[in-house]
Amino acid sequence: MKKLILIILATSSSFVFADEAASCNGDYLQGTIDVAPYFKSGASQQGVELSHTHIQVNSGGSEYDVAIDNVFANDYDQTNGSSVPSSLAQSLQVGQTVQLCGELYTSGGLGIHWVHTNCGVSSSGPNGYVVINGQNLTNNQEYCYLWPS
């Protein structure tokens, strides 16, 4: 019985990852966080700063820069605009496995962006995500009004 439970536990995370990959309508990337989250300021749109949180992820031996739009973090607060949102700072830890859906790019190095909801506007980009332990960290739609359909 113990062996059966261990087998189930060992393979259950594989099923979660497979489900995440199947749900991605963009480019899927799974890897290990190598560099802790850091803040990068951005342009302002309608008075809201479009800052980013960056992490480095190793996937298949390649390093990817991940640009996460802070306005899509579940706890984004524009009054605290010069730091990584706490939900991202707490969840995106070095050594953690992360599943990403977005848009890969190679200009200026390997990376992935658009790792957030597309606000229901399917033509604007993939309906991306940043998932840690089954939790989507970038599905806040409070600021979708910045990109009217």
PDB file of C-alpha atoms in Angstrom:
ATOM      1  CA  MET A   1       0.000   0.000   0.000  1.00  0.00           C
ATOM      2  CA  LYS A   2       2.839   2.412   0.853  1.00  0.00           C
ATOM      3  CA  LYS A   3       4.426   1.778  -2.541  1.00  0.00           C
ATOM      4  CA  LEU A   4       1.142   2.564  -4.293  1.00  0.00           C
ATOM      5  CA  ILE A   5       0.763   5.840  -2.401  1.00  0.00           C
ATOM      6  CA  LEU A   6       4.363   6.821  -3.215  1.00  0.00           C
ATOM      7  CA  ILE A   7       3.812   6.064  -6.903  1.00  0.00           C
ATOM      8  CA  ILE A   8       0.633   8.151  -6.944  1.00  0.00           C
ATOM      9  CA  LEU A   9       2.358  11.069  -5.213  1.00  0.00           C
ATOM     10  CA  ALA A  10       5.380  10.879  -7.488  1.00  0.00           C
ATOM     11  CA  THR A  11       3.318  10.925 -10.670  1.00  0.00           C
ATOM     12  CA  SER A  12       0.557  13.329  -9.635  1.00  0.00           C
ATOM     13  CA  SER A  13       2.701  16.422 -10.244  1.00  0.00           C
ATOM     14  CA  SER A  14       3.382  15.188 -13.786  1.00  0.00           C
ATOM     15  CA  PHE A  15      -0.344  15.202 -14.451  1.00  0.00           C
ATOM     16  CA  VAL A  16      -0.657  18.776 -13.172  1.00  0.00           C
ATOM     17  CA  PHE A  17       2.144  19.882 -15.498  1.00  0.00           C
ATOM     18  CA  ALA A  18       0.569  18.044 -18.438  1.00  0.00           C
ATOM     19  CA  ASP A  19      -2.765  19.754 -17.730  1.00  0.00           C
ATOM     20  CA  GLU A  20      -1.069  23.169 -17.693  1.00  0.00           C
ATOM     21  CA  ALA A  21       0.675  22.491 -21.012  1.00  0.00           C
ATOM     22  CA  ALA A  22      -2.570  21.329 -22.628  1.00  0.00           C
ATOM     23  CA  SER A  23      -4.405  24.466 -21.478  1.00  0.00           C
ATOM     24  CA  CYS A  24      -1.851  26.848 -23.012  1.00  0.00           C
ATOM     25  CA  ASN A  25      -2.965  28.565 -26.218  1.00  0.00           C
ATOM     26  CA  GLY A  26       0.455  30.193 -26.649  1.00  0.00           C
ATOM     27  CA  ASP A  27       3.989  28.958 -26.024  1.00  0.00           C
ATOM     28  CA  TYR A  28       4.403  26.705 -22.970  1.00  0.00           C
ATOM     29  CA  LEU A  29       7.550  26.683 -20.873  1.00  0.00           C
ATOM     30  CA  GLN A  30       8.249  24.781 -17.677  1.00  0.00           C
ATOM     31  CA  GLY A  31      11.453  25.257 -15.764  1.00  0.00           C
ATOM     32  CA  THR A  32      13.259  26.078 -12.555  1.00  0.00           C
ATOM     33  CA  ILE A  33      13.628  29.617 -11.254  1.00  0.00           C
ATOM     34  CA  ASP A  34      17.344  30.520 -11.154  1.00  0.00           C
ATOM     35  CA  VAL A  35      17.187  34.225 -10.275  1.00  0.00           C
ATOM     36  CA  ALA A  36      14.889  35.744  -7.650  1.00  0.00           C
ATOM     37  CA  PRO A  37      12.212  38.207  -8.817  1.00  0.00           C
ATOM     38  CA  TYR A  38      13.329  41.771  -9.462  1.00  0.00           C
ATOM     39  CA  PHE A  39      11.431  44.932 -10.381  1.00  0.00           C
ATOM     40  CA  LYS A  40      11.670  46.914 -13.629  1.00  0.00           C
ATOM     41  CA  SER A  41       9.757  50.146 -14.060  1.00  0.00           C
ATOM     42  CA  GLY A  42       7.692  50.733 -17.169  1.00  0.00           C
ATOM     43  CA  ALA A  43       5.682  53.253 -19.138  1.00  0.00           C
ATOM     44  CA  SER A  44       2.472  54.767 -17.840  1.00  0.00           C
ATOM     45  CA  GLN A  45      -0.891  54.109 -19.454  1.00  0.00           C
ATOM     46  CA  GLN A  46      -3.896  56.121 -18.268  1.00  0.00           C
ATOM     47  CA  GLY A  47      -1.989  56.931 -15.086  1.00  0.00           C
ATOM     48  CA  VAL A  48      -1.127  53.296 -14.308  1.00  0.00           C
ATOM     49  CA  GLU A  49       2.531  52.274 -14.411  1.00  0.00           C
ATOM     50  CA  LEU A  50       3.050  49.175 -16.535  1.00  0.00           C
ATOM     51  CA  SER A  51       5.976  47.827 -14.540  1.00  0.00           C
ATOM     52  CA  HIS A  52       7.311  44.295 -14.722  1.00  0.00           C
ATOM     53  CA  THR A  53       8.720  41.637 -12.458  1.00  0.00           C
ATOM     54  CA  HIS A  54      11.526  39.632 -14.045  1.00  0.00           C
ATOM     55  CA  ILE A  55      12.818  36.174 -13.172  1.00  0.00           C
ATOM     56  CA  GLN A  56      15.281  33.861 -14.901  1.00  0.00           C
ATOM     57  CA  VAL A  57      14.099  30.325 -15.620  1.00  0.00           C
ATOM     58  CA  ASN A  58      16.179  27.347 -16.728  1.00  0.00           C
ATOM     59  CA  SER A  59      14.309  24.997 -19.039  1.00  0.00           C
ATOM     60  CA  GLY A  60      16.062  22.180 -20.846  1.00  0.00           C
ATOM     61  CA  GLY A  61      19.467  23.723 -20.183  1.00  0.00           C
ATOM     62  CA  SER A  62      18.524  27.121 -21.654  1.00  0.00           C
ATOM     63  CA  GLU A  63      18.053  30.326 -19.655  1.00  0.00           C
ATOM     64  CA  TYR A  64      14.919  32.391 -20.282  1.00  0.00           C
ATOM     65  CA  ASP A  65      14.140  35.900 -19.108  1.00  0.00           C
ATOM     66  CA  VAL A  66      10.522  36.008 -17.922  1.00  0.00           C
ATOM     67  CA  ALA A  67       8.789  39.404 -18.019  1.00  0.00           C
ATOM     68  CA  ILE A  68       5.674  39.426 -15.822  1.00  0.00           C
ATOM     69  CA  ASP A  69       3.326  42.430 -16.096  1.00  0.00           C
ATOM     70  CA  ASN A  70       2.705  43.503 -12.497  1.00  0.00           C
ATOM     71  CA  VAL A  71      -0.821  44.837 -13.174  1.00  0.00           C
ATOM     72  CA  PHE A  72      -1.956  41.223 -13.636  1.00  0.00           C
ATOM     73  CA  ALA A  73      -0.621  40.036 -10.261  1.00  0.00           C
ATOM     74  CA  ASN A  74      -3.522  39.108  -8.012  1.00  0.00           C
ATOM     75  CA  ASP A  75      -2.473  41.647  -5.365  1.00  0.00           C
ATOM     76  CA  TYR A  76      -1.148  44.457  -7.567  1.00  0.00           C
ATOM     77  CA  ASP A  77      -1.346  47.864  -5.881  1.00  0.00           C
ATOM     78  CA  GLN A  78      -0.365  50.799  -8.073  1.00  0.00           C
ATOM     79  CA  THR A  79       0.377  52.942  -5.017  1.00  0.00           C
ATOM     80  CA  ASN A  80       3.273  50.570  -4.262  1.00  0.00           C
ATOM     81  CA  GLY A  81       4.588  50.918  -7.790  1.00  0.00           C
ATOM     82  CA  SER A  82       8.303  50.522  -7.203  1.00  0.00           C
ATOM     83  CA  SER A  83       8.496  46.963  -5.929  1.00  0.00           C
ATOM     84  CA  VAL A  84       7.598  43.409  -6.877  1.00  0.00           C
ATOM     85  CA  PRO A  85       4.008  42.594  -5.804  1.00  0.00           C
ATOM     86  CA  SER A  86       4.160  40.523  -2.618  1.00  0.00           C
ATOM     87  CA  SER A  87       2.309  37.547  -4.159  1.00  0.00           C
ATOM     88  CA  LEU A  88       5.044  37.265  -6.795  1.00  0.00           C
ATOM     89  CA  ALA A  89       7.902  37.904  -4.352  1.00  0.00           C
ATOM     90  CA  GLN A  90       6.607  35.182  -2.016  1.00  0.00           C
ATOM     91  CA  SER A  91       5.724  32.582  -4.671  1.00  0.00           C
ATOM     92  CA  LEU A  92       8.573  32.939  -7.171  1.00  0.00           C
ATOM     93  CA  GLN A  93      11.460  31.446  -5.200  1.00  0.00           C
ATOM     94  CA  VAL A  94      14.811  30.249  -6.547  1.00  0.00           C
ATOM     95  CA  GLY A  95      14.650  26.479  -7.092  1.00  0.00           C
ATOM     96  CA  GLN A  96      10.855  26.499  -7.522  1.00  0.00           C
ATOM     97  CA  THR A  97       9.329  24.863 -10.608  1.00  0.00           C
ATOM     98  CA  VAL A  98       7.178  27.263 -12.620  1.00  0.00           C
ATOM     99  CA  GLN A  99       4.816  26.690 -15.542  1.00  0.00           C
ATOM    100  CA  LEU A 100       4.495  29.547 -18.018  1.00  0.00           C
ATOM    101  CA  CYS A 101       2.195  30.187 -20.938  1.00  0.00           C
ATOM    102  CA  GLY A 102       2.849  33.215 -23.092  1.00  0.00           C
ATOM    103  CA  GLU A 103       4.825  34.294 -26.105  1.00  0.00           C
ATOM    104  CA  LEU A 104       8.449  33.252 -26.577  1.00  0.00           C
ATOM    105  CA  TYR A 105      10.913  35.728 -28.037  1.00  0.00           C
ATOM    106  CA  THR A 106      14.514  35.472 -29.186  1.00  0.00           C
ATOM    107  CA  SER A 107      15.332  39.101 -30.018  1.00  0.00           C
ATOM    108  CA  GLY A 108      17.914  40.297 -27.496  1.00  0.00           C
ATOM    109  CA  GLY A 109      18.130  36.850 -25.880  1.00  0.00           C
ATOM    110  CA  LEU A 110      15.735  34.047 -24.975  1.00  0.00           C
ATOM    111  CA  GLY A 111      12.643  35.002 -23.077  1.00  0.00           C
ATOM    112  CA  ILE A 112       8.901  34.762 -22.650  1.00  0.00           C
ATOM    113  CA  HIS A 113       6.366  37.507 -22.075  1.00  0.00           C
ATOM    114  CA  TRP A 114       2.572  37.861 -22.221  1.00  0.00           C
ATOM    115  CA  VAL A 115       2.390  35.445 -19.264  1.00  0.00           C
ATOM    116  CA  HIS A 116      -0.968  36.815 -18.089  1.00  0.00           C
ATOM    117  CA  THR A 117      -4.652  36.911 -18.945  1.00  0.00           C
ATOM    118  CA  ASN A 118      -5.484  38.454 -22.306  1.00  0.00           C
ATOM    119  CA  CYS A 119      -8.605  40.047 -20.765  1.00  0.00           C
ATOM    120  CA  GLY A 120     -10.852  38.044 -23.080  1.00  0.00           C
ATOM    121  CA  VAL A 121      -9.450  39.709 -26.202  1.00  0.00           C
ATOM    122  CA  SER A 122      -8.291  36.596 -28.041  1.00  0.00           C
ATOM    123  CA  SER A 123      -6.645  38.426 -30.940  1.00  0.00           C
ATOM    124  CA  SER A 124      -4.361  40.509 -28.711  1.00  0.00           C
ATOM    125  CA  GLY A 125      -2.196  37.620 -27.558  1.00  0.00           C
ATOM    126  CA  PRO A 126      -2.270  34.297 -25.761  1.00  0.00           C
ATOM    127  CA  ASN A 127      -4.309  33.836 -22.619  1.00  0.00           C
ATOM    128  CA  GLY A 128      -1.112  33.283 -20.667  1.00  0.00           C
ATOM    129  CA  TYR A 129      -0.264  32.514 -17.070  1.00  0.00           C
ATOM    130  CA  VAL A 130       2.390  32.011 -14.416  1.00  0.00           C
ATOM    131  CA  VAL A 131       1.548  28.932 -12.343  1.00  0.00           C
ATOM    132  CA  ILE A 132       3.249  27.769  -9.144  1.00  0.00           C
ATOM    133  CA  ASN A 133       1.879  24.684  -7.363  1.00  0.00           C
ATOM    134  CA  GLY A 134      -1.327  24.836  -9.407  1.00  0.00           C
ATOM    135  CA  GLN A 135      -2.004  28.509  -8.565  1.00  0.00           C
ATOM    136  CA  ASN A 136      -2.248  31.093 -11.363  1.00  0.00           C
ATOM    137  CA  LEU A 137      -0.407  34.208 -10.189  1.00  0.00           C
ATOM    138  CA  THR A 138      -1.349  36.467 -13.134  1.00  0.00           C
ATOM    139  CA  ASN A 139      -5.103  36.352 -13.686  1.00  0.00           C
ATOM    140  CA  ASN A 140      -6.109  39.693 -12.124  1.00  0.00           C
ATOM    141  CA  GLN A 141      -8.449  41.484 -14.552  1.00  0.00           C
ATOM    142  CA  GLU A 142      -8.886  44.737 -12.598  1.00  0.00           C
ATOM    143  CA  TYR A 143      -6.811  46.710 -15.130  1.00  0.00           C
ATOM    144  CA  CYS A 144      -8.175  45.138 -18.328  1.00  0.00           C
ATOM    145  CA  TYR A 145      -9.886  48.472 -19.079  1.00  0.00           C
ATOM    146  CA  LEU A 146      -6.441  49.736 -20.141  1.00  0.00           C
ATOM    147  CA  TRP A 147      -6.711  47.569 -23.261  1.00  0.00           C
ATOM    148  CA  PRO A 148     -10.255  47.963 -24.630  1.00  0.00           C
ATOM    149  CA  SER A 149     -11.319  45.393 -27.181  1.00  0.00           C
TER     150      SER A 149
END
